[in-house]
Amino acid sequence: MMQTTRLWRQFEALSPAAQRQAASFIAFLSSRSKRRRTEDAEPPRSLRDEPFVGMWKDREDLVDSTEWVRRLRDEEWGV
């Protein structure tokens, strides 16, 4: 508790501009801390649960992705 009192006195001794900067920095740290706690509270999602996983599984033209890319390049750039 004594540390808090000392810090408060140091804060009060600052110029008004420095007090605003200190208050802004404290607000920044506080919001960042809240965000981290929220992120930590959410269980991690498995990549398999992402909606994009498997979206091309039924495309017959992508069975061999290397060939598909090679053909696409040939069509677009003649490479």
Coordinates of C-alpha atoms in Angstrom, one line a residue:
M1 CA 0.0 0.0 0.0
M2 CA 2.9 2.3 0.7
Q3 CA 4.1 1.9 -2.9
T4 CA 0.7 3.0 -4.2
T5 CA 0.8 6.2 -2.0
R6 CA 4.3 6.9 -3.3
L7 CA 3.3 6.4 -6.9
W8 CA 0.3 8.7 -6.5
R9 CA 2.4 11.4 -5.1
Q10 CA 4.8 11.1 -8.0
F11 CA 1.9 11.2 -10.4
E12 CA 0.5 14.4 -8.7
A13 CA 4.0 16.0 -9.0
L14 CA 3.9 15.6 -12.8
S15 CA 2.8 18.5 -15.1
P16 CA -0.8 18.3 -16.4
A17 CA 0.5 17.2 -19.8
A18 CA 2.6 14.4 -18.2
Q19 CA -0.4 13.3 -16.1
R20 CA -2.4 13.0 -19.3
Q21 CA 0.3 10.9 -20.9
A22 CA 0.5 8.7 -17.8
A23 CA -3.2 8.3 -17.6
S24 CA -3.4 7.4 -21.3
F25 CA -0.6 4.8 -20.9
I26 CA -2.4 3.3 -17.9
A27 CA -5.6 3.1 -20.0
F28 CA -3.7 1.4 -22.8
L29 CA -2.2 -1.2 -20.4
S30 CA -5.6 -1.8 -18.9
S31 CA -7.3 -2.4 -22.2
R32 CA -4.5 -4.7 -23.4
S33 CA -4.7 -6.7 -20.2
K34 CA -8.5 -7.1 -20.5
R35 CA -8.1 -8.3 -24.1
R36 CA -5.5 -10.9 -23.2
R37 CA -7.8 -12.2 -20.4
T38 CA -10.6 -12.5 -22.9
E39 CA -8.4 -14.3 -25.4
D40 CA -7.2 -16.6 -22.7
A41 CA -10.7 -17.4 -21.6
E42 CA -11.7 -18.6 -25.1
P43 CA -10.8 -22.2 -25.8
P44 CA -8.5 -22.6 -28.7
R45 CA -10.3 -23.7 -31.9
S46 CA -9.0 -26.6 -33.9
L47 CA -8.0 -25.9 -37.4
R48 CA -10.3 -28.7 -38.5
D49 CA -13.3 -26.6 -37.2
E50 CA -12.5 -23.7 -39.5
P51 CA -15.1 -23.3 -42.2
F52 CA -12.6 -23.1 -45.0
V53 CA -11.1 -26.5 -44.3
G54 CA -12.2 -29.0 -47.0
M55 CA -14.0 -26.4 -49.1
W56 CA -12.3 -27.8 -52.3
K57 CA -12.4 -31.5 -51.4
D58 CA -15.0 -32.4 -54.0
R59 CA -13.3 -30.5 -56.9
E60 CA -12.0 -33.1 -59.4
D61 CA -9.9 -30.5 -61.2
L62 CA -7.8 -30.0 -58.0
V63 CA -6.9 -33.7 -57.3
D64 CA -3.4 -32.9 -58.4
S65 CA -2.8 -29.4 -57.2
T66 CA 0.6 -29.1 -58.8
E67 CA -0.8 -29.9 -62.2
W68 CA -3.7 -27.5 -61.7
V69 CA -1.3 -24.7 -60.9
R70 CA 0.9 -25.5 -63.9
R71 CA -2.1 -25.5 -66.2
L72 CA -3.4 -22.3 -64.8
R73 CA 0.0 -20.6 -65.3
D74 CA 0.1 -21.9 -68.9
E75 CA -3.4 -20.5 -69.5
E76 CA -2.7 -17.1 -67.9
W77 CA 0.9 -16.4 -68.7
G78 CA 2.0 -19.0 -71.2
V79 CA 4.8 -20.0 -68.7

